[in-house]
Tab-separated table of C-alpha atoms in Angstrom:
chain	number	residue	atom	x	y	z
A	27	MET	CA	112.477	115.304	109.435
A	28	PRO	CA	110.860	112.173	108.100
A	29	PRO	CA	107.182	111.871	109.181
A	30	THR	CA	106.856	109.639	111.843
A	31	THR	CA	104.434	106.120	112.316
A	32	LYS	CA	102.229	108.029	114.578
A	33	SER	CA	99.869	109.295	111.458
A	34	LEU	CA	100.032	105.755	110.206
A	35	VAL	CA	98.351	104.121	113.586
A	36	SER	CA	94.935	105.885	114.847
A	37	ASP	CA	95.306	106.090	118.656
A	38	SER	CA	91.628	106.111	119.116
A	39	ARG	CA	90.857	102.354	117.957
A	40	SER	CA	94.487	100.906	118.860
A	41	ASN	CA	93.370	97.516	119.156
A	42	GLY	CA	97.071	96.754	118.302
A	43	LEU	CA	98.256	93.377	116.594
A	44	ASP	CA	96.142	90.597	117.646
A	45	ALA	CA	96.845	87.211	116.607
A	46	ARG	CA	94.455	84.636	117.667
A	47	GLU	CA	95.222	80.698	117.155
A	48	CYS	CA	97.479	81.074	114.774
A	49	THR	CA	98.823	77.492	112.979
A	50	VAL	CA	101.298	77.003	110.462
A	51	TYR	CA	102.577	74.097	108.840
A	52	ARG	CA	106.179	73.805	107.448
A	53	GLY	CA	106.865	71.119	104.917
A	54	GLY	CA	103.937	69.266	106.014
A	55	HIS	CA	104.685	69.065	109.342
A	56	LEU	CA	102.846	71.036	112.121
A	57	LEU	CA	105.011	73.762	113.322
A	58	ILE	CA	103.006	76.372	114.918
A	59	GLU	CA	99.675	75.553	116.781
A	60	ASP	CA	97.133	77.183	118.374
A	61	VAL	CA	99.625	80.522	118.830
A	62	SER	CA	97.665	83.475	120.285
A	63	PHE	CA	99.206	86.855	121.418
A	64	ASN	CA	98.238	90.470	121.488
A	65	VAL	CA	100.806	93.273	120.635
A	66	SER	CA	99.262	97.058	120.884
A	67	GLY	CA	100.833	99.878	120.000
A	68	GLY	CA	103.834	101.063	120.641
A	69	ALA	CA	105.139	97.679	121.987
A	70	ALA	CA	107.823	95.763	120.949
A	71	LEU	CA	107.278	91.721	121.070
A	72	TRP	CA	110.477	89.377	121.660
A	73	LEU	CA	109.781	85.896	120.108
A	74	LYS	CA	111.893	83.396	121.416
A	75	GLY	CA	112.180	80.316	121.060
A	76	LYS	CA	114.970	76.891	119.927
A	77	ASN	CA	115.877	76.330	116.799
A	78	GLY	CA	113.061	75.280	114.590
A	79	SER	CA	110.375	76.010	116.552
A	80	GLY	CA	109.096	78.288	114.117
A	81	LYS	CA	109.923	81.646	115.017
A	82	THR	CA	110.834	82.138	110.984
A	83	SER	CA	107.469	80.573	110.042
A	84	LEU	CA	105.232	82.922	112.482
A	85	LEU	CA	107.158	86.354	111.098
A	86	ARG	CA	106.855	85.028	107.525
A	87	ALA	CA	103.028	84.139	107.931
A	88	MET	CA	102.406	87.334	109.803
A	89	ALA	CA	104.013	89.220	106.493
A	90	GLY	CA	101.563	86.936	104.245
A	91	LEU	CA	104.380	85.244	102.928
A	92	ILE	CA	103.122	81.894	103.950
A	93	PRO	CA	99.996	80.725	104.465
A	94	LEU	CA	98.546	80.390	107.573
A	95	ALA	CA	96.676	76.947	108.163
A	96	ASP	CA	94.505	78.146	110.759
A	97	GLY	CA	93.548	81.819	113.081
A	98	GLN	CA	93.721	84.981	112.178
A	99	ILE	CA	96.274	87.970	112.372
A	100	THR	CA	94.512	91.352	112.706
A	101	LEU	CA	95.989	94.996	112.972
A	102	ASP	CA	93.233	97.182	114.556
A	103	GLU	CA	90.558	94.862	113.128
A	104	GLU	CA	92.160	94.808	109.600
A	105	GLU	CA	93.794	91.528	107.942
A	106	LEU	CA	97.863	92.377	108.781
A	107	ARG	CA	98.204	90.870	105.524
A	108	GLU	CA	96.671	93.418	103.574
A	109	CYS	CA	98.445	96.127	105.586
A	110	GLU	CA	101.376	98.045	104.558
A	111	LEU	CA	104.696	96.153	106.477
A	112	HIS	CA	108.120	95.950	106.671
A	113	TYR	CA	109.620	92.438	106.952
A	114	ILE	CA	113.596	91.777	107.447
A	115	GLY	CA	114.476	88.268	106.838
A	116	HIS	CA	117.449	85.911	107.094
A	117	GLN	CA	118.101	87.626	103.534
A	118	ASP	CA	119.110	91.123	103.555
A	119	GLY	CA	117.276	91.748	100.062
A	120	LEU	CA	120.517	93.879	98.708
A	121	LYS	CA	121.393	93.430	95.146
A	122	ALA	CA	124.982	93.032	95.194
A	123	ARG	CA	125.972	94.797	92.046
A	124	ALA	CA	124.486	97.708	93.246
A	125	SER	CA	126.034	100.421	95.264
A	126	VAL	CA	124.557	101.171	98.384
A	127	TYR	CA	123.054	104.446	96.981
A	128	GLU	CA	121.547	102.419	94.469
A	129	ASN	CA	119.845	99.685	97.028
A	130	LEU	CA	118.365	102.645	99.031
A	131	GLU	CA	116.731	104.452	96.299
A	132	PHE	CA	115.587	101.440	94.398
A	133	TYR	CA	113.560	100.518	97.764
A	134	ALA	CA	112.584	104.570	98.068
A	135	ALA	CA	111.036	104.037	94.645
A	136	LEU	CA	109.603	100.460	95.245
A	137	PHE	CA	107.713	101.492	98.718
A	138	GLU	CA	106.557	104.696	96.881
A	139	ALA	CA	107.296	106.615	99.981
A	140	PRO	CA	105.359	110.412	99.699
A	141	HIS	CA	108.216	112.340	101.202
A	142	LEU	CA	111.334	110.977	99.092
A	143	ALA	CA	109.448	111.338	95.769
A	144	LEU	CA	111.992	114.090	94.570
A	145	LYS	CA	115.401	113.085	93.652
A	146	SER	CA	116.658	115.884	95.848
A	147	GLN	CA	114.880	114.901	99.108
A	148	ARG	CA	115.753	111.200	98.177
A	149	LYS	CA	119.357	112.322	98.388
A	150	GLN	CA	118.970	114.411	101.279
A	151	GLU	CA	117.348	111.426	103.178
A	152	ILE	CA	119.620	108.527	102.075
A	153	THR	CA	122.708	110.808	102.981
A	154	ARG	CA	121.504	111.522	106.435
A	155	ILE	CA	120.204	107.559	107.063
A	156	LEU	CA	123.709	106.553	105.943
A	157	LYS	CA	125.272	109.093	107.970
A	158	ASP	CA	123.238	107.244	111.029
A	159	LEU	CA	124.542	104.047	110.071
A	160	SER	CA	128.070	104.884	109.771
A	161	LEU	CA	128.176	103.902	106.241
A	162	THR	CA	128.614	107.287	104.926
A	163	SER	CA	132.309	106.353	103.547
A	164	LYS	CA	130.403	103.224	101.545
A	165	VAL	CA	127.706	105.187	99.585
A	166	ASP	CA	129.163	104.355	96.249
A	167	ALA	CA	130.609	100.690	97.316
A	168	TYR	CA	129.212	97.759	95.418
A	169	VAL	CA	127.011	95.647	98.541
A	170	THR	CA	129.323	92.806	97.597
A	171	ASP	CA	132.076	94.839	99.112
A	172	LEU	CA	130.254	95.483	102.510
A	173	SER	CA	130.904	93.080	105.144
A	174	ALA	CA	128.099	90.899	106.927
A	175	GLY	CA	127.100	93.867	109.285
A	176	GLN	CA	127.005	96.313	107.019
A	177	LYS	CA	125.048	94.507	104.780
A	178	ARG	CA	122.881	94.117	107.664
A	179	ARG	CA	122.895	97.994	108.577
A	180	LEU	CA	121.932	98.619	105.127
A	181	ALA	CA	118.838	96.257	105.242
A	182	LEU	CA	117.786	98.345	108.493
A	183	ALA	CA	118.095	101.348	106.760
A	184	ARG	CA	114.918	99.990	104.716
A	185	LEU	CA	112.677	100.387	108.082
A	186	LEU	CA	113.655	104.035	107.835
A	187	ILE	CA	112.947	105.191	104.235
A	188	ALA	CA	109.285	104.609	104.239
A	189	PRO	CA	106.980	104.706	107.247
A	190	ARG	CA	105.432	101.752	108.104
A	191	PRO	CA	103.157	100.505	111.255
A	192	VAL	CA	104.269	97.044	111.552
A	193	TRP	CA	108.181	96.186	111.490
A	194	LEU	CA	108.603	92.341	111.510
A	195	LEU	CA	112.546	91.658	112.194
A	196	ASP	CA	113.825	88.427	111.420
A	197	GLU	CA	117.110	87.954	113.715
A	198	PRO	CA	117.547	91.740	113.533
A	199	LEU	CA	121.218	91.669	115.751
A	200	THR	CA	122.507	88.766	113.600
A	201	ALA	CA	126.240	90.368	112.638
A	202	LEU	CA	125.666	93.757	114.584
A	203	ASP	CA	128.483	95.201	116.535
A	204	ASP	CA	127.271	96.689	119.404
A	205	GLN	CA	127.601	100.172	117.998
A	206	GLY	CA	124.449	98.679	115.382
A	207	ARG	CA	122.878	97.133	118.346
A	208	ASP	CA	122.183	100.329	120.329
A	209	TYR	CA	121.324	102.250	116.851
A	210	LEU	CA	118.963	99.069	116.273
A	211	TYR	CA	117.592	99.721	120.220
A	212	LYS	CA	117.086	103.422	119.455
A	213	ILE	CA	115.273	103.190	116.055
A	214	ILE	CA	112.723	100.445	117.779
A	215	ASP	CA	112.484	102.693	120.538
A	216	LYS	CA	111.558	105.607	118.376
A	217	HIS	CA	108.983	103.405	116.288
A	218	CYS	CA	107.021	102.109	119.537
A	219	ALA	CA	107.209	105.844	120.569
A	220	GLY	CA	105.641	106.998	117.401
A	221	GLY	CA	102.410	104.221	118.104
A	222	GLY	CA	104.314	101.609	115.767
A	223	ILE	CA	104.572	97.829	116.641
A	224	VAL	CA	107.804	96.201	116.306
A	225	ILE	CA	107.732	91.927	116.381
A	226	ALA	CA	111.690	90.565	115.986
A	227	ALA	CA	112.795	87.130	116.592
A	228	SER	CA	116.138	86.738	118.076
A	229	HIS	CA	117.869	84.168	120.176
A	230	GLU	CA	119.771	86.810	121.581
A	231	PRO	CA	118.367	89.009	124.227
A	232	LEU	CA	116.232	91.458	122.852
A	233	ASP	CA	117.113	94.777	125.215
A	234	CYS	CA	114.368	97.313	124.037
A	235	ALA	CA	111.348	94.575	124.075
A	236	THR	CA	108.480	95.603	126.289
A	237	GLN	CA	107.541	91.922	125.994
A	238	SER	CA	108.072	88.313	125.111
A	239	LEU	CA	106.123	85.425	123.632
A	240	THR	CA	108.050	82.243	123.948
A	241	LEU	CA	107.773	79.472	120.825
A	242	GLY	CA	107.969	75.580	120.799
A	243	GLN	CA	106.587	74.627	124.532
A	244	ALA	CA	103.315	73.069	125.144
A	245	THR	CA	101.345	76.196	125.775
A	246	PRO	CA	103.452	79.457	124.178
A	247	THR	CA	103.806	81.878	126.969
A	248	GLN	CA	103.335	85.460	126.483
A	249	SER	CA	104.845	87.776	129.487
A	250	ASP	CA	105.764	91.024	129.950
A	251	GLY	CA	109.189	92.071	129.757
A	252	ASP	CA	109.474	94.036	133.023
A	253	SER	CA	108.024	91.259	135.084
B	21	MET	CA	104.214	103.570	88.914
B	22	ARG	CA	107.406	104.540	90.584
B	23	ALA	CA	107.372	101.170	91.787
B	24	TYR	CA	107.035	99.440	88.609
B	25	TRP	CA	109.945	102.178	87.318
B	26	ALA	CA	112.101	101.186	89.932
B	27	ILE	CA	112.267	97.581	89.305
B	28	PHE	CA	112.165	97.548	85.780
B	29	SER	CA	115.120	99.704	85.293
B	30	GLN	CA	117.043	98.114	88.197
B	31	ASP	CA	116.497	94.831	86.444
B	32	ILE	CA	117.982	96.257	83.274
B	33	ILE	CA	120.883	98.077	84.900
B	34	MET	CA	121.789	94.368	86.655
B	35	ALA	CA	121.564	92.534	83.493
B	36	TRP	CA	123.979	95.294	81.854
B	37	ARG	CA	126.257	95.153	85.021
B	38	LEU	CA	126.185	91.301	85.461
B	39	GLY	CA	126.924	90.739	81.748
B	40	ASN	CA	124.034	89.108	81.108
B	41	THR	CA	123.383	91.511	77.472
B	42	SER	CA	126.870	91.074	76.629
B	43	LEU	CA	126.687	87.304	77.193
B	44	ALA	CA	124.134	87.120	74.866
B	45	VAL	CA	125.214	88.944	72.086
B	46	ALA	CA	128.813	87.056	72.418
B	47	PHE	CA	126.987	83.888	72.249
B	48	LEU	CA	125.142	84.388	69.394
B	49	PHE	CA	128.275	85.617	67.353
B	50	ILE	CA	130.321	82.502	68.630
B	51	ALA	CA	127.336	80.010	67.684
B	52	VAL	CA	127.099	81.529	63.901
B	53	THR	CA	130.512	81.910	63.496
B	54	LEU	CA	130.551	77.873	64.506
B	55	LEU	CA	128.116	76.585	61.994
B	56	PRO	CA	130.065	77.179	58.520
B	57	PHE	CA	132.601	74.806	59.967
B	58	GLY	CA	129.769	72.415	60.611
B	59	VAL	CA	127.943	72.667	57.510
B	60	GLY	CA	130.866	73.627	55.307
B	61	PRO	CA	131.458	76.757	53.267
B	62	GLU	CA	129.089	76.152	50.638
B	63	LEU	CA	126.964	79.622	50.124
B	64	ALA	CA	123.722	78.120	48.415
B	65	LEU	CA	123.151	75.805	51.106
B	66	LEU	CA	124.212	78.068	54.002
B	67	LYS	CA	121.552	80.702	52.813
B	68	ARG	CA	118.989	78.365	52.381
B	69	ILE	CA	119.178	76.624	56.119
B	70	ALA	CA	120.300	80.326	57.332
B	71	PRO	CA	117.109	81.367	58.781
B	72	GLY	CA	116.399	77.875	60.672
B	73	LEU	CA	119.494	78.107	62.121
B	74	LEU	CA	119.545	81.937	63.233
B	75	TRP	CA	116.193	80.892	65.104
B	76	VAL	CA	117.416	78.096	66.713
B	77	ILE	CA	120.404	79.939	67.865
B	78	LEU	CA	117.993	82.624	69.273
B	79	ILE	CA	116.534	80.349	71.087
B	80	LEU	CA	119.588	78.525	72.580
B	81	THR	CA	120.632	82.319	73.519
B	82	MET	CA	117.178	82.824	75.309
B	83	LEU	CA	117.822	79.940	77.384
B	84	LEU	CA	121.350	81.152	78.850
B	85	SER	CA	119.666	84.449	80.335
B	86	LEU	CA	116.707	82.551	81.731
B	87	ASP	CA	118.024	80.756	84.676
B	88	ARG	CA	118.587	83.624	86.496
B	89	LEU	CA	115.532	85.643	85.874
B	90	PHE	CA	114.110	85.093	89.375
B	91	GLN	CA	116.802	82.831	91.042
B	92	SER	CA	119.046	86.036	92.084
B	93	ASP	CA	116.035	87.626	93.477
B	94	LEU	CA	115.090	84.383	95.376
B	95	GLU	CA	118.268	83.914	97.043
B	96	ASP	CA	119.154	87.708	97.856
B	97	GLY	CA	115.372	87.994	99.604
B	98	SER	CA	114.240	90.692	96.914
B	99	PHE	CA	110.972	88.694	96.333
B	100	ASP	CA	109.546	88.835	99.718
B	101	GLN	CA	110.068	92.334	99.265
B	102	LEU	CA	108.163	92.465	95.768
B	103	LEU	CA	105.791	89.982	97.778
B	104	LEU	CA	104.707	92.785	100.754
B	105	LEU	CA	104.061	95.597	98.431
B	106	ASN	CA	100.325	96.480	97.725
B	107	HIS	CA	100.554	95.864	94.140
B	108	ALA	CA	99.410	93.172	92.057
B	109	PHE	CA	102.182	90.485	91.845
B	110	GLU	CA	101.455	89.819	88.142
B	111	VAL	CA	101.842	92.894	87.251
B	112	ILE	CA	105.391	93.066	88.890
B	113	ILE	CA	105.720	90.053	86.721
B	114	LEU	CA	104.578	91.507	83.696
B	115	THR	CA	107.295	94.181	84.790
B	116	LYS	CA	110.194	91.859	84.966
B	117	ILE	CA	109.550	90.268	81.644
B	118	LEU	CA	109.295	93.093	79.833
B	119	ALA	CA	112.512	94.238	81.210
B	120	HIS	CA	114.353	91.153	80.230
B	121	TYR	CA	112.461	91.932	76.980
B	122	PHE	CA	114.428	94.886	76.480
B	123	ALA	CA	117.595	93.868	77.882
B	124	ILE	CA	118.016	90.826	76.281
B	125	ILE	CA	115.869	90.431	73.160
B	126	ILE	CA	116.279	94.038	71.900
B	127	PRO	CA	120.450	94.075	72.040
B	128	VAL	CA	119.753	90.288	70.187
B	129	ALA	CA	117.657	91.486	67.547
B	130	ILE	CA	120.128	94.098	66.633
B	131	PHE	CA	122.929	91.866	66.494
B	132	LEU	CA	121.402	88.360	65.413
B	133	PRO	CA	120.808	90.008	61.907
B	134	ILE	CA	124.514	91.062	61.495
B	135	ALA	CA	125.550	88.055	62.638
B	136	GLY	CA	123.296	86.424	59.763
B	137	LEU	CA	125.335	87.843	57.216
B	138	MET	CA	128.158	85.700	58.070
B	139	LEU	CA	125.656	82.765	56.815
B	140	ASN	CA	125.468	85.237	53.424
B	141	ILE	CA	121.728	85.936	54.148
B	142	ASP	CA	120.801	88.934	51.649
B	143	ALA	CA	120.680	92.128	52.862
B	144	SER	CA	117.496	92.803	52.378
B	145	ALA	CA	115.897	90.141	54.357
B	146	LEU	CA	117.850	91.725	57.623
B	147	PRO	CA	115.502	94.047	58.616
B	148	GLY	CA	112.506	91.452	58.453
B	149	LEU	CA	114.509	89.083	60.387
B	150	ALA	CA	115.302	92.231	63.013
B	151	LEU	CA	110.966	92.355	62.791
B	152	SER	CA	110.308	89.081	63.629
B	153	ILE	CA	112.661	88.698	66.564
B	154	LEU	CA	111.161	91.787	68.032
B	155	LEU	CA	107.598	90.640	67.163
B	156	ALA	CA	108.005	87.625	68.588
B	157	GLY	CA	110.324	88.755	71.916
B	158	PRO	CA	107.642	88.941	74.210
B	159	ALA	CA	106.448	85.497	73.714
B	160	LEU	CA	109.805	84.175	74.425
B	161	SER	CA	110.358	86.508	77.345
B	162	ALA	CA	106.825	85.251	78.675
B	163	LEU	CA	107.086	81.837	78.176
B	164	GLY	CA	110.693	81.593	79.762
B	165	ALA	CA	109.709	83.160	82.364
B	166	ILE	CA	107.188	80.259	83.300
B	167	GLY	CA	110.146	77.757	82.807
B	168	ALA	CA	112.566	80.084	84.754
B	169	ALA	CA	109.827	80.491	87.701
B	170	LEU	CA	108.917	76.363	87.824
B	171	SER	CA	112.589	75.839	88.243
B	172	ALA	CA	113.471	78.935	90.473
B	173	SER	CA	113.991	76.863	93.662
B	174	VAL	CA	116.187	74.301	92.071
B	175	GLN	CA	120.099	74.441	92.208
B	176	ARG	CA	121.601	75.107	88.856
B	177	SER	CA	118.529	75.001	86.840
B	178	GLY	CA	119.660	76.140	83.453
B	179	LEU	CA	118.999	72.224	82.039
B	180	LEU	CA	115.644	72.350	83.893
B	181	THR	CA	114.589	75.754	82.349
B	182	ALA	CA	115.659	74.520	78.903
B	183	LEU	CA	113.257	71.460	78.913
B	184	ILE	CA	110.605	73.308	79.966
B	185	VAL	CA	111.017	76.026	77.831
B	186	MET	CA	112.106	74.426	74.778
B	187	PRO	CA	108.774	72.425	73.903
B	188	LEU	CA	107.275	75.970	74.477
B	189	TYR	CA	108.972	77.783	71.739
B	190	VAL	CA	108.022	75.386	69.156
B	191	PRO	CA	105.052	77.432	67.539
B	192	ILE	CA	107.841	80.549	68.049
B	193	LEU	CA	110.496	78.639	65.696
B	194	ILE	CA	107.968	77.757	63.089
B	195	PHE	CA	106.524	80.715	62.945
B	196	GLY	CA	109.435	82.963	62.809
B	197	ALA	CA	111.681	80.621	60.773
B	198	SER	CA	109.210	81.064	57.702
B	199	VAL	CA	108.996	84.806	57.946
B	200	ILE	CA	112.228	85.218	56.046
B	201	GLY	CA	112.040	81.406	54.819
B	202	GLU	CA	111.432	81.837	51.288
B	203	PRO	CA	113.817	85.005	50.304
B	204	SER	CA	112.170	85.559	46.492
B	205	SER	CA	108.709	86.103	47.830
B	206	GLY	CA	109.477	88.617	50.554
B	207	LEU	CA	107.931	88.604	54.369
B	208	ASN	CA	105.696	86.432	55.268
B	209	TRP	CA	103.484	89.018	56.609
B	210	SER	CA	100.821	86.476	58.039
B	211	SER	CA	103.701	84.581	60.124
B	212	LEU	CA	104.568	88.105	61.621
B	213	GLY	CA	101.021	88.429	62.536
B	214	VAL	CA	100.773	85.342	64.264
B	215	LEU	CA	104.007	85.838	66.252
B	216	ALA	CA	102.198	89.078	67.577
B	217	ALA	CA	99.166	87.205	68.557
B	218	ILE	CA	101.378	84.419	69.979
B	219	SER	CA	103.233	87.415	72.167
B	220	LEU	CA	99.925	89.175	73.362
B	221	ALA	CA	98.478	86.300	74.400
B	222	THR	CA	101.487	84.772	76.380
B	223	MET	CA	102.127	88.291	77.356
B	224	MET	CA	98.625	88.711	78.784
B	225	LEU	CA	98.574	84.883	80.414
B	226	SER	CA	101.983	84.027	81.568
B	227	PRO	CA	102.186	86.468	84.634
B	228	PHE	CA	99.808	84.071	86.453
B	229	ALA	CA	101.101	81.220	85.525
B	230	VAL	CA	104.588	82.705	87.102
B	231	ALA	CA	102.946	84.127	89.726
B	232	ALA	CA	101.593	81.337	90.816
B	233	SER	CA	104.567	79.356	91.027
B	234	LEU	CA	106.724	81.478	91.957
B	235	ARG	CA	104.508	81.810	95.069
B	236	GLY	CA	104.871	78.035	95.751
B	237	ALA	CA	108.592	78.515	95.618
B	238	GLU	CA	108.495	81.002	98.394
B	239	ARG	CA	106.484	78.356	100.528
């Protein structure tokens, strides 16, 4: 079994992820102004909003890929951009001319996952993940030969290759079929059960979310999903 | 270390699979073959102008391989993953520059002297030519990476990369061509020394310029 995220998120000082008065500019225009929210450990936040409301920009700013003009995002009192996290963007981050197996093996090495240091461990773990994703038959296929949904599944496989306390997912449901969605919900639930945090931007309902945040209104509203 | 090794080996494998390596070698052979048709088959003339021409061809070959150096990573989203690592981005860039050196320049350094035989170069000058390319190679990759990074977010950036990089290559061209420029006096060791110095300095400085411009391209 791979280590769960529990070891990474200390329960004692679990302030969760805290975003205070975040402001982001894109192309010189103010896109996100004074957005604040809090996600505690074990919760999944669904980022909602119209096209162009800044969902992707907020996720990228959280990951530290674009600068925050103002505000602060912390995880357990530590700057989030200094923390290890997973970010799955619109692009899948896969090499077209590498096989499914090679892509995952590359990320296993890139993330320096301690439980995958040996070749035999990697083979076993990658085989297991690909089986869960129903990609076993494609293990030696080039990524160019996969369908959009299969590529998306492979991108999601990165989440499982190395444990990280925070997952930032940008439109994770795109191109996934029902089975793929069920699988995604399952791994999100499992991640949250281990104390991890998931923030996912999506225009489609994200069934597994415990809370939601709507961007692009005069005042962004945070609500508990069950209400 | 595992992360750097993964980036290095993936870049080399991709250069091989996408044909960047074989394309570079094929290009230099075709370019060298064309030259005698242009300047005439006079052996003495070819011998005299060969070192300079081979270096110009070397630089044109570099330009072919540069424009996709970072662009493919930016397009497929791999760059986001590299930026998110808890490693210095500059060291990752240096890894990619070294991978370019191994994937493109070393094969070219092997085959360009062989192609030089078609221009009537003395066989005794060939090791010197290979050595000068190997020593100048890190500088060619490092300076080329700056051009590739500055034009990475532009579509069809090949010509733009060439415009940025070619002036930067002038010192390397001057010292490189002078290494075997006077066949009678043997190797010009001081030129080799200057090439090595340029390589060391550019390898150290260019990752900072490349990293800064790629971070800008992400924004």
